[in-house]
Tab-separated table of C-alpha atoms in Angstrom:
chain	number	residue	atom	x	y	z
A	1	MET	CA	-68.589	79.926	47.231
A	2	ASN	CA	-67.685	76.283	46.767
A	3	THR	CA	-70.717	74.011	47.089
A	4	SER	CA	-68.807	70.733	47.117
A	5	ASP	CA	-68.501	70.526	50.884
A	6	VAL	CA	-72.206	71.062	51.608
A	7	LYS	CA	-74.019	67.786	52.296
A	8	ALA	CA	-77.221	68.960	53.950
A	9	LEU	CA	-79.540	71.944	53.739
A	10	VAL	CA	-81.648	72.795	56.770
A	11	PHE	CA	-84.520	75.222	56.504
A	12	ASP	CA	-86.358	77.759	58.510
A	13	VAL	CA	-90.031	77.053	57.818
A	14	PHE	CA	-92.451	79.738	59.108
A	15	GLY	CA	-92.062	82.565	56.620
A	16	THR	CA	-89.240	80.976	54.628
A	17	LEU	CA	-91.162	78.009	53.201
A	18	VAL	CA	-94.792	78.642	54.145
A	19	ASP	CA	-97.029	81.706	54.360
A	20	TRP	CA	-98.017	81.530	58.030
A	21	ARG	CA	-99.788	84.904	58.101
A	22	SER	CA	-102.304	84.202	55.330
A	23	GLY	CA	-102.867	80.658	56.559
A	24	VAL	CA	-103.520	81.638	60.155
A	25	ALA	CA	-105.639	84.646	59.133
A	26	ARG	CA	-107.781	82.466	56.862
A	27	GLU	CA	-108.756	80.177	59.721
A	28	ALA	CA	-108.956	83.021	62.224
A	29	ALA	CA	-111.412	84.857	59.947
A	30	ALA	CA	-113.925	82.029	60.129
A	31	PHE	CA	-113.370	81.739	63.885
A	32	LEU	CA	-113.846	85.472	64.485
A	33	GLN	CA	-117.004	85.619	62.388
A	34	ARG	CA	-118.519	82.763	64.378
A	35	HIS	CA	-118.003	84.836	67.526
A	36	GLY	CA	-119.353	88.245	66.563
A	37	ARG	CA	-116.203	89.761	65.145
A	38	THR	CA	-115.335	90.486	61.516
A	39	ALA	CA	-113.134	88.724	58.994
A	40	GLN	CA	-111.349	92.050	58.428
A	41	GLU	CA	-109.760	91.685	61.860
A	42	ALA	CA	-108.091	88.377	60.983
A	43	ASP	CA	-104.713	89.798	59.936
A	44	VAL	CA	-104.457	91.773	63.169
A	45	PHE	CA	-105.409	88.639	65.105
A	46	ALA	CA	-102.740	86.584	63.297
A	47	ASP	CA	-100.085	89.233	63.967
A	48	ALA	CA	-101.073	89.464	67.631
A	49	TRP	CA	-100.819	85.683	67.986
A	50	ARG	CA	-97.432	85.594	66.264
A	51	ALA	CA	-96.187	88.500	68.399
A	52	ARG	CA	-96.301	86.200	71.405
A	53	TYR	CA	-94.111	83.602	69.665
A	54	GLN	CA	-90.660	84.882	70.599
A	55	PRO	CA	-91.523	85.817	74.217
A	56	ALA	CA	-92.969	82.329	74.785
A	57	MET	CA	-89.851	80.620	73.446
A	58	GLU	CA	-87.639	82.995	75.419
A	59	LYS	CA	-88.960	81.483	78.651
A	60	VAL	CA	-87.624	78.124	77.449
A	61	ARG	CA	-84.341	79.552	76.141
A	62	SER	CA	-83.726	81.361	79.425
A	63	GLY	CA	-84.379	78.236	81.467
A	64	GLU	CA	-87.431	79.714	83.171
A	65	ARG	CA	-89.373	76.634	82.060
A	66	PRO	CA	-88.427	73.279	80.530
A	67	PHE	CA	-88.653	72.597	76.806
A	68	MET	CA	-92.241	72.478	75.561
A	69	LYS	CA	-93.490	71.683	72.060
A	70	LEU	CA	-94.372	74.753	70.004
A	71	ASP	CA	-97.944	73.444	69.741
A	72	VAL	CA	-98.214	73.895	73.502
A	73	LEU	CA	-96.785	77.413	73.371
A	74	HIS	CA	-99.088	78.337	70.475
A	75	ARG	CA	-102.077	77.072	72.445
A	76	GLU	CA	-101.134	79.037	75.567
A	77	ASN	CA	-100.619	82.155	73.445
A	78	LEU	CA	-104.000	81.618	71.805
A	79	ASP	CA	-105.639	81.504	75.226
A	80	GLN	CA	-104.089	84.876	76.030
A	81	ILE	CA	-105.090	86.488	72.726
A	82	ALA	CA	-108.588	85.070	72.898
A	83	SER	CA	-108.958	86.469	76.389
A	84	GLU	CA	-107.760	89.906	75.265
A	85	TRP	CA	-110.292	89.838	72.445
A	86	GLY	CA	-113.114	88.797	74.765
A	87	LEU	CA	-113.235	85.320	73.238
A	88	ASP	CA	-112.067	83.353	76.249
A	89	HIS	CA	-113.174	80.016	77.628
A	90	THR	CA	-116.377	81.537	79.013
A	91	LYS	CA	-117.563	82.038	75.416
A	92	VAL	CA	-115.596	79.606	73.243
A	93	PRO	CA	-115.300	75.855	73.825
A	94	ALA	CA	-111.741	74.611	74.338
A	95	ALA	CA	-112.207	72.202	71.438
A	96	GLU	CA	-112.742	75.134	69.088
A	97	LEU	CA	-109.537	76.803	70.272
A	98	ASP	CA	-107.749	73.451	69.884
A	99	ALA	CA	-108.982	73.300	66.286
A	100	LEU	CA	-107.816	76.847	65.551
A	101	ASN	CA	-104.421	76.001	67.031
A	102	GLN	CA	-104.088	73.382	64.286
A	103	ALA	CA	-104.091	76.184	61.688
A	104	TRP	CA	-100.296	76.183	62.044
A	105	HIS	CA	-100.292	72.569	60.781
A	106	ARG	CA	-102.131	73.526	57.580
A	107	LEU	CA	-100.059	76.429	56.237
A	108	ASP	CA	-99.577	76.645	52.490
A	109	PRO	CA	-96.093	76.676	50.907
A	110	TRP	CA	-94.942	79.624	48.832
A	111	PRO	CA	-95.245	78.907	45.075
A	112	ASP	CA	-91.556	77.981	44.605
A	113	THR	CA	-91.170	75.878	47.757
A	114	VAL	CA	-92.088	72.363	46.621
A	115	GLU	CA	-90.239	72.541	43.305
A	116	GLY	CA	-87.205	74.066	44.986
A	117	LEU	CA	-87.070	71.464	47.765
A	118	THR	CA	-87.593	68.625	45.292
A	119	ARG	CA	-84.665	69.794	43.182
A	120	LEU	CA	-82.422	70.341	46.201
A	121	LYS	CA	-83.306	66.894	47.578
A	122	SER	CA	-81.805	65.270	44.482
A	123	ARG	CA	-78.309	66.171	45.698
A	124	TYR	CA	-78.570	67.161	49.350
A	125	ILE	CA	-80.124	65.917	52.578
A	126	ILE	CA	-82.995	68.320	53.249
A	127	ALA	CA	-84.675	68.799	56.627
A	128	PRO	CA	-86.510	71.534	58.476
A	129	LEU	CA	-84.591	73.263	61.254
A	130	SER	CA	-87.698	74.991	62.543
A	131	ASN	CA	-88.934	75.873	65.987
A	132	GLY	CA	-92.091	73.967	65.057
A	133	ASN	CA	-92.443	70.562	66.705
A	134	VAL	CA	-92.149	67.292	64.834
A	135	ARG	CA	-95.889	66.553	64.543
A	136	LEU	CA	-96.576	70.077	63.314
A	137	MET	CA	-93.897	69.648	60.629
A	138	ILE	CA	-95.233	66.208	59.642
A	139	ASP	CA	-98.776	67.521	59.198
A	140	MET	CA	-97.570	70.576	57.277
A	141	ALA	CA	-95.462	68.392	54.979
A	142	LYS	CA	-98.404	66.089	54.253
A	143	HIS	CA	-100.654	69.126	53.673
A	144	GLY	CA	-98.302	70.955	51.340
A	145	GLY	CA	-96.237	68.139	49.825
A	146	LEU	CA	-92.878	69.093	51.344
A	147	PRO	CA	-90.534	66.177	50.489
A	148	TRP	CA	-88.358	66.100	53.620
A	149	ASP	CA	-85.650	63.489	54.171
A	150	ALA	CA	-86.114	63.864	57.936
A	151	ILE	CA	-87.845	66.137	60.433
A	152	LEU	CA	-85.226	67.879	62.544
A	153	GLY	CA	-85.407	71.112	64.539
A	154	ALA	CA	-86.186	72.403	67.989
A	155	GLU	CA	-87.973	69.359	69.378
A	156	VAL	CA	-85.272	66.910	68.302
A	157	ALA	CA	-82.590	69.304	69.583
A	158	GLN	CA	-84.640	70.205	72.674
A	159	ALA	CA	-83.651	73.841	72.128
A	160	TYR	CA	-85.253	76.786	70.354
A	161	LYS	CA	-83.427	78.825	67.740
A	162	PRO	CA	-81.453	81.042	67.924
A	163	ALA	CA	-79.932	79.102	70.846
A	164	HIS	CA	-76.737	77.564	69.497
A	165	GLU	CA	-77.744	74.111	70.718
A	166	ALA	CA	-80.539	74.077	68.135
A	167	TYR	CA	-78.030	74.341	65.298
A	168	LEU	CA	-75.183	72.306	66.780
A	169	ARG	CA	-77.318	69.363	67.920
A	170	THR	CA	-78.883	69.239	64.454
A	171	VAL	CA	-75.412	69.099	62.915
A	172	ASP	CA	-74.554	66.273	65.337
A	173	VAL	CA	-77.641	64.256	64.402
A	174	LEU	CA	-76.647	64.641	60.749
A	175	MET	CA	-73.129	63.399	61.597
A	176	LEU	CA	-71.631	66.285	59.643
A	177	LEU	CA	-69.318	69.176	60.380
A	178	PRO	CA	-70.984	72.595	60.754
A	179	GLY	CA	-69.403	73.723	57.470
A	180	GLN	CA	-71.102	70.843	55.654
A	181	VAL	CA	-74.569	72.113	56.618
A	182	CYS	CA	-76.245	75.178	55.123
A	183	MET	CA	-79.017	77.047	56.940
A	184	VAL	CA	-81.605	78.479	54.553
A	185	ALA	CA	-83.794	81.271	55.920
A	186	ALA	CA	-85.646	84.474	55.121
A	187	HIS	CA	-84.531	85.947	58.448
A	188	ASN	CA	-81.129	87.537	58.896
A	189	SER	CA	-81.092	86.866	62.650
A	190	ASP	CA	-81.497	83.117	62.096
A	191	LEU	CA	-78.596	83.098	59.639
A	192	ALA	CA	-76.430	85.162	61.984
A	193	ALA	CA	-76.850	82.567	64.729
A	194	ALA	CA	-76.201	79.691	62.321
A	195	GLN	CA	-73.081	81.403	61.011
A	196	LYS	CA	-71.748	81.858	64.541
A	197	CYS	CA	-72.082	78.064	64.930
A	198	GLY	CA	-70.010	77.519	61.782
A	199	LEU	CA	-72.835	76.627	59.394
A	200	ARG	CA	-73.031	77.897	55.837
A	201	THR	CA	-75.864	80.335	55.151
A	202	ALA	CA	-78.335	81.071	52.358
A	203	PHE	CA	-80.753	84.021	52.392
A	204	ILE	CA	-84.035	84.110	50.489
A	205	PRO	CA	-86.168	87.253	50.794
A	206	ARG	CA	-89.848	86.787	51.608
A	207	PRO	CA	-90.983	90.419	51.372
A	208	HIS	CA	-94.660	89.628	52.000
A	209	GLU	CA	-94.271	87.344	55.031
A	210	HIS	CA	-95.638	90.132	57.236
A	211	GLY	CA	-97.987	91.606	54.641
A	212	ALA	CA	-97.728	94.542	52.251
A	213	MET	CA	-96.123	96.897	54.781
A	214	GLN	CA	-93.227	94.625	55.769
A	215	ALA	CA	-90.141	96.607	56.792
A	216	THR	CA	-87.761	93.881	58.001
A	217	ASP	CA	-85.645	91.237	56.285
A	218	LEU	CA	-86.202	92.780	52.861
A	219	LYS	CA	-82.567	92.185	51.970
A	220	PRO	CA	-79.484	90.326	53.178
A	221	GLU	CA	-77.832	92.035	56.146
A	222	GLY	CA	-74.840	89.766	56.626
A	223	ASN	CA	-72.058	88.115	54.708
A	224	TRP	CA	-74.128	85.092	53.684
A	225	ASP	CA	-72.695	82.377	51.475
A	226	TRP	CA	-75.611	82.464	49.058
A	227	VAL	CA	-78.363	84.979	48.346
A	228	ALA	CA	-81.143	83.775	46.066
A	229	GLN	CA	-84.453	85.121	44.792
A	230	ASP	CA	-86.327	81.996	45.840
A	231	LEU	CA	-85.740	78.275	46.354
A	232	ILE	CA	-85.644	77.497	42.656
A	233	ASP	CA	-82.959	80.132	42.188
A	234	LEU	CA	-81.071	78.649	45.145
A	235	ALA	CA	-81.253	75.201	43.538
A	236	LYS	CA	-79.799	76.649	40.326
A	237	GLN	CA	-76.992	78.332	42.262
A	238	LEU	CA	-76.241	75.030	43.999
A	239	GLY	CA	-76.113	73.250	40.653
A	240	VAL	CA	-79.298	71.196	40.743
B	1	MET	CA	-109.704	44.871	64.547
B	2	ASN	CA	-110.938	48.397	63.941
B	3	THR	CA	-108.421	50.486	61.985
B	4	SER	CA	-110.181	53.813	62.425
B	5	ASP	CA	-108.258	54.814	65.533
B	6	VAL	CA	-104.816	54.182	64.088
B	7	LYS	CA	-103.151	57.398	62.915
B	8	ALA	CA	-99.508	56.386	62.600
B	9	LEU	CA	-97.553	53.269	61.707
B	10	VAL	CA	-94.020	52.921	63.056
B	11	PHE	CA	-91.689	50.308	61.685
B	12	ASP	CA	-88.853	48.132	62.726
B	13	VAL	CA	-86.316	48.430	59.909
B	14	PHE	CA	-83.427	45.924	60.074
B	15	GLY	CA	-84.999	42.670	58.918
B	16	THR	CA	-88.546	44.000	58.649
B	17	LEU	CA	-88.013	46.483	55.806
B	18	VAL	CA	-84.476	45.825	54.592
B	19	ASP	CA	-82.329	42.737	54.086
B	20	TRP	CA	-79.437	43.587	56.382
B	21	ARG	CA	-77.720	40.184	56.109
B	22	SER	CA	-77.321	40.143	52.321
B	23	GLY	CA	-76.393	43.814	52.242
B	24	VAL	CA	-73.712	43.560	54.897
B	25	ALA	CA	-72.384	40.277	53.494
B	26	ARG	CA	-72.085	41.790	49.995
B	27	GLU	CA	-69.803	44.557	51.231
B	28	ALA	CA	-68.003	42.279	53.686
B	29	ALA	CA	-67.204	39.856	50.838
B	30	ALA	CA	-65.242	42.504	48.949
B	31	PHE	CA	-63.554	43.590	52.166
B	32	LEU	CA	-62.564	40.040	53.133
B	33	GLN	CA	-61.200	39.263	49.677
B	34	ARG	CA	-59.012	42.362	49.799
B	35	HIS	CA	-57.477	41.011	52.983
B	36	GLY	CA	-56.702	37.416	52.155
B	37	ARG	CA	-59.994	35.854	53.192
B	38	THR	CA	-62.732	34.442	50.981
B	39	ALA	CA	-66.114	35.780	49.886
B	40	GLN	CA	-67.648	32.539	51.147
B	41	GLU	CA	-66.993	33.690	54.710
B	42	ALA	CA	-69.061	36.859	54.297
B	43	ASP	CA	-72.328	35.470	55.714
B	44	VAL	CA	-70.553	34.238	58.813
B	45	PHE	CA	-68.857	37.621	59.145
B	46	ALA	CA	-72.202	39.426	58.847
B	47	ASP	CA	-73.797	37.145	61.452
B	48	ALA	CA	-70.868	37.621	63.835
B	49	TRP	CA	-71.112	41.398	63.467
B	50	ARG	CA	-74.869	41.352	64.060
B	51	ALA	CA	-74.471	39.027	67.063
B	52	ARG	CA	-72.783	41.886	68.898
B	53	TYR	CA	-75.738	44.212	68.255
B	54	GLN	CA	-77.937	43.371	71.265
B	55	PRO	CA	-75.081	43.145	73.804
B	56	ALA	CA	-73.789	46.557	72.713
B	57	MET	CA	-77.230	48.173	73.099
B	58	GLU	CA	-77.735	46.417	76.417
B	59	LYS	CA	-74.883	48.460	77.901
B	60	VAL	CA	-76.889	51.581	77.044
B	61	ARG	CA	-80.213	50.143	78.191
B	62	SER	CA	-78.704	49.086	81.504
B	63	GLY	CA	-77.195	52.516	82.106
B	64	GLU	CA	-73.639	51.210	81.996
B	65	ARG	CA	-72.880	53.868	79.351
B	66	PRO	CA	-74.761	56.889	77.992
B	67	PHE	CA	-76.775	56.783	74.792
B	68	MET	CA	-74.587	56.394	71.708
B	69	LYS	CA	-75.646	56.374	68.054
B	70	LEU	CA	-75.915	52.892	66.558
B	71	ASP	CA	-73.256	53.883	64.016
B	72	VAL	CA	-70.831	54.200	66.923
B	73	LEU	CA	-71.831	50.814	68.380
B	74	HIS	CA	-71.572	49.174	64.935
B	75	ARG	CA	-68.086	50.622	64.507
B	76	GLU	CA	-66.926	49.412	67.918
B	77	ASN	CA	-68.366	45.972	67.185
B	78	LEU	CA	-66.593	45.926	63.826
B	79	ASP	CA	-63.296	46.638	65.553
B	80	GLN	CA	-63.873	43.627	67.784
B	81	ILE	CA	-64.853	41.301	64.926
B	82	ALA	CA	-61.998	42.492	62.749
B	83	SER	CA	-59.594	41.812	65.580
B	84	GLU	CA	-60.988	38.312	66.093
B	85	TRP	CA	-60.559	37.641	62.387
B	86	GLY	CA	-57.002	38.951	62.367
B	87	LEU	CA	-58.020	42.024	60.364
B	88	ASP	CA	-57.379	44.642	63.013
B	89	HIS	CA	-55.886	48.114	62.788
B	90	THR	CA	-52.396	46.700	62.332
B	91	LYS	CA	-53.478	45.385	58.934
B	92	VAL	CA	-56.482	47.450	57.838
B	93	PRO	CA	-56.629	51.252	57.697
B	94	ALA	CA	-59.302	52.792	59.910
B	95	ALA	CA	-60.767	54.527	56.842
B	96	GLU	CA	-61.494	51.139	55.293
B	97	LEU	CA	-63.315	49.969	58.417
B	98	ASP	CA	-65.216	53.272	58.466
B	99	ALA	CA	-66.300	52.602	54.885
B	100	LEU	CA	-67.416	49.050	55.698
B	101	ASN	CA	-69.401	50.406	58.650
B	102	GLN	CA	-71.407	52.422	56.134
B	103	ALA	CA	-72.730	49.158	54.650
B	104	TRP	CA	-75.610	49.487	57.135
B	105	HIS	CA	-76.578	52.749	55.389
B	106	ARG	CA	-76.880	51.037	51.999
B	107	LEU	CA	-79.131	48.066	52.735
B	108	ASP	CA	-81.678	47.116	50.096
B	109	PRO	CA	-85.414	46.989	50.869
B	110	TRP	CA	-87.356	43.750	50.510
B	111	PRO	CA	-89.317	43.666	47.209
B	112	ASP	CA	-92.651	44.710	48.784
B	113	THR	CA	-91.277	47.441	51.072
B	114	VAL	CA	-91.417	50.572	48.913
B	115	GLU	CA	-94.836	49.842	47.404
B	116	GLY	CA	-96.240	48.905	50.792
B	117	LEU	CA	-94.904	52.021	52.536
B	118	THR	CA	-96.098	54.249	49.706
B	119	ARG	CA	-99.623	52.864	49.970
B	120	LEU	CA	-99.667	53.103	53.764
B	121	LYS	CA	-98.379	56.698	53.624
B	122	SER	CA	-101.501	57.742	51.712
B	123	ARG	CA	-103.579	57.345	54.875
B	124	TYR	CA	-101.182	57.114	57.828
B	125	ILE	CA	-98.145	58.883	59.208
B	126	ILE	CA	-95.260	56.482	58.584
B	127	ALA	CA	-91.917	56.593	60.367
B	128	PRO	CA	-89.172	54.189	61.333
B	129	LEU	CA	-89.013	53.189	64.981
B	130	SER	CA	-85.635	51.573	64.565
B	131	ASN	CA	-82.577	51.346	66.748
B	132	GLY	CA	-80.670	52.803	63.800
B	133	ASN	CA	-79.663	56.435	64.207
B	134	VAL	CA	-81.190	59.266	62.202
B	135	ARG	CA	-78.371	59.683	59.678
B	136	LEU	CA	-78.286	55.942	59.038
B	137	MET	CA	-82.037	55.990	58.358
B	138	ILE	CA	-81.758	59.060	56.103
B	139	ASP	CA	-79.041	57.452	53.985
B	140	MET	CA	-80.944	54.165	53.799
B	141	ALA	CA	-84.126	55.958	52.735
B	142	LYS	CA	-82.305	57.858	50.006
B	143	HIS	CA	-80.599	54.625	48.870
B	144	GLY	CA	-83.745	52.516	48.754
B	145	GLY	CA	-86.488	55.088	48.170
B	146	LEU	CA	-88.275	54.683	51.515
B	147	PRO	CA	-90.862	57.511	51.597
B	148	TRP	CA	-90.821	58.372	55.312
B	149	ASP	CA	-92.879	61.213	56.768
B	150	ALA	CA	-90.317	61.597	59.557
B	151	ILE	CA	-87.314	59.770	60.994
B	152	LEU	CA	-88.103	58.682	64.531
B	153	GLY	CA	-86.590	55.914	66.657
B	154	ALA	CA	-83.880	55.301	69.198
B	155	GLU	CA	-81.821	58.446	68.638
B	156	VAL	CA	-84.804	60.804	68.852
B	157	ALA	CA	-86.097	58.891	71.903
B	158	GLN	CA	-82.574	58.520	73.342
B	159	ALA	CA	-83.462	54.923	74.230
B	160	TYR	CA	-82.980	51.578	72.525
B	161	LYS	CA	-85.854	49.155	71.934
B	162	PRO	CA	-87.201	47.176	73.658
B	163	ALA	CA	-86.872	49.774	76.461
B	164	HIS	CA	-90.349	51.207	76.923
B	165	GLU	CA	-89.055	54.771	76.597
B	166	ALA	CA	-88.272	54.085	72.938
B	167	TYR	CA	-91.947	53.401	72.199
B	168	LEU	CA	-93.532	55.885	74.585
B	169	ARG	CA	-91.340	58.859	73.651
B	170	THR	CA	-92.072	58.157	69.980
B	171	VAL	CA	-95.802	58.217	70.749
B	172	ASP	CA	-95.293	61.523	72.571
B	173	VAL	CA	-93.447	63.098	69.637
B	174	LEU	CA	-96.334	62.028	67.397
B	175	MET	CA	-98.798	63.666	69.854
B	176	LEU	CA	-100.938	60.531	69.777
B	177	LEU	CA	-102.198	58.016	72.282
B	178	PRO	CA	-100.410	54.643	72.321
B	179	GLY	CA	-103.516	52.985	70.875
B	180	GLN	CA	-103.374	55.315	67.861
B	181	VAL	CA	-99.921	54.031	66.884
B	182	CYS	CA	-99.217	50.621	65.370
B	183	MET	CA	-95.785	48.984	65.589
B	184	VAL	CA	-94.956	46.917	62.497
B	185	ALA	CA	-92.210	44.338	62.886
B	186	ALA	CA	-90.959	40.909	61.840
B	187	HIS	CA	-89.834	40.249	65.419
B	188	ASN	CA	-92.237	39.007	68.070
B	189	SER	CA	-90.147	40.426	70.911
B	190	ASP	CA	-90.386	43.949	69.471
B	191	LEU	CA	-94.164	43.652	69.195
B	192	ALA	CA	-94.450	42.268	72.728
B	193	ALA	CA	-92.684	45.340	74.127
B	194	ALA	CA	-94.790	47.696	71.999
B	195	GLN	CA	-97.974	45.964	73.124
B	196	LYS	CA	-96.985	46.341	76.775
B	197	CYS	CA	-96.745	50.084	76.112
B	198	GLY	CA	-100.273	50.123	74.698
B	199	LEU	CA	-99.410	50.311	71.015
B	200	ARG	CA	-101.226	48.328	68.346
B	201	THR	CA	-99.160	45.615	66.678
B	202	ALA	CA	-98.707	44.146	63.196
B	203	PHE	CA	-96.537	41.121	62.418
B	204	ILE	CA	-94.955	40.423	59.037
B	205	PRO	CA	-92.840	37.284	58.691
B	206	ARG	CA	-89.422	37.663	57.111
B	207	PRO	CA	-88.388	33.992	57.027
B	208	HIS	CA	-85.084	34.652	55.245
B	209	GLU	CA	-83.800	37.528	57.370
B	210	HIS	CA	-81.240	35.166	58.908
B	211	GLY	CA	-80.740	33.045	55.782
B	212	ALA	CA	-82.123	29.703	54.668
B	213	MET	CA	-81.820	28.032	58.074
B	214	GLN	CA	-83.743	30.646	60.064
B	215	ALA	CA	-85.526	29.125	63.060
B	216	THR	CA	-86.940	32.198	64.835
B	217	ASP	CA	-89.841	34.562	64.169
B	218	LEU	CA	-91.260	32.319	61.458
B	219	LYS	CA	-94.770	32.948	62.734
B	220	PRO	CA	-96.688	35.217	65.091
B	221	GLU	CA	-96.202	34.282	68.738
B	222	GLY	CA	-98.515	36.785	70.377
B	223	ASN	CA	-101.990	38.199	70.121
B	224	TRP	CA	-101.094	40.793	67.497
B	225	ASP	CA	-103.722	43.086	66.020
B	226	TRP	CA	-102.743	42.311	62.443
B	227	VAL	CA	-100.757	39.517	60.812
B	228	ALA	CA	-99.893	40.045	57.150
B	229	GLN	CA	-97.850	38.251	54.505
B	230	ASP	CA	-95.920	41.395	53.617
B	231	LEU	CA	-96.343	45.170	53.603
B	232	ILE	CA	-98.617	45.183	50.559
B	233	ASP	CA	-100.898	42.690	52.285
B	234	LEU	CA	-100.818	44.867	55.414
B	235	ALA	CA	-101.831	47.899	53.328
B	236	LYS	CA	-104.766	45.915	51.947
B	237	GLN	CA	-105.815	44.842	55.426
B	238	LEU	CA	-105.655	48.478	56.556
B	239	GLY	CA	-107.821	49.537	53.619
B	240	VAL	CA	-105.287	51.340	51.425
């Protein structure tokens, strides 16, 4: 695949660049222990919280409700999970739930992420194309040292992936053609949507995103332009 | 003035952080010489081009036309200036005018800009709140080494300063209160609009933005929260 036409790389973030499950579980463990539960339940709590991610965005994608920042959706989902676990507002102050909601802003990058992005930035425009809102992405970048050129994604596009507007409005902001932009993700479904919009695609497996028993997205399931072991390998393949 | 509440600094860019007049004149000089004019006319050409900046944005602010990227307005204005100077499409290929329009993407920072921003970034979120579009700001940052946390401004807000939406939507994206955001600018009118929206304000004089004969914005003309000699002085005043 010829790299000469690609001018910008846009990245999925949760799972592809940062380990959301460990980061959320770490903060959930302390929260649960403060409220009579055990730290061993933290992974289940993190998975339950994340399980409400797609359904919450679907209400925006379907037009049932207007666009809302992901921080707002995360916070609503946390209210629901907390209630299910008997940790609702009758027992836990809202400020403590607000603080736990910020766990998504403090996720750690995978070991290859910062070096890979730094190398890729030397030749390409790099930006997140995440469903996370701008402030969440800013805080995460400051926390983990992600060297973005710009913060793009759902909030700037006012559309959640995999809605085509999320990809096409990002391409418009970059003033490029779809074929000059490459979507980088650990999720085949994200790449499939990007490819339908005319973007180039790069797959990186993250086999532990969902823990040791992960069964999805272990390998490329489409005709992607690049498949790399990690971001450093992708940088090598792209000549930087 | 207490700095403890300020979480983010947003910056005017053209004039405040970069020397647009010298940068545009440098590229206009080569352009004019290629077409039978002299390099000595380049400053006048740059000023004439910039003089069409506010009227073009006013058509958007007034609702006469929908929001358009500044790159598009710059290009339309260049067509008009080129025509006035007898350098219209009958004599100059569109591709050459397109290339000259990119001069705005390659403006050099003032000598204190990069050090000042780098110091301020260590404690605050820093982002442009410019009327320049996102791609223009990305290219300029890569050209001059501006270490932005995010690219905000008119295109993200879909409103041109000094419309209040430009400031208030930026504050909303940052998930802050207006009083937690400080507008930094070399233009009193920009600060006056920001202050009306509840933002904090910092003035930095750029007495040569318009050349040796500049008569405007030589000193603060409002009750601004901070007045600094340059960005490094502002960083000192803000404790970084």
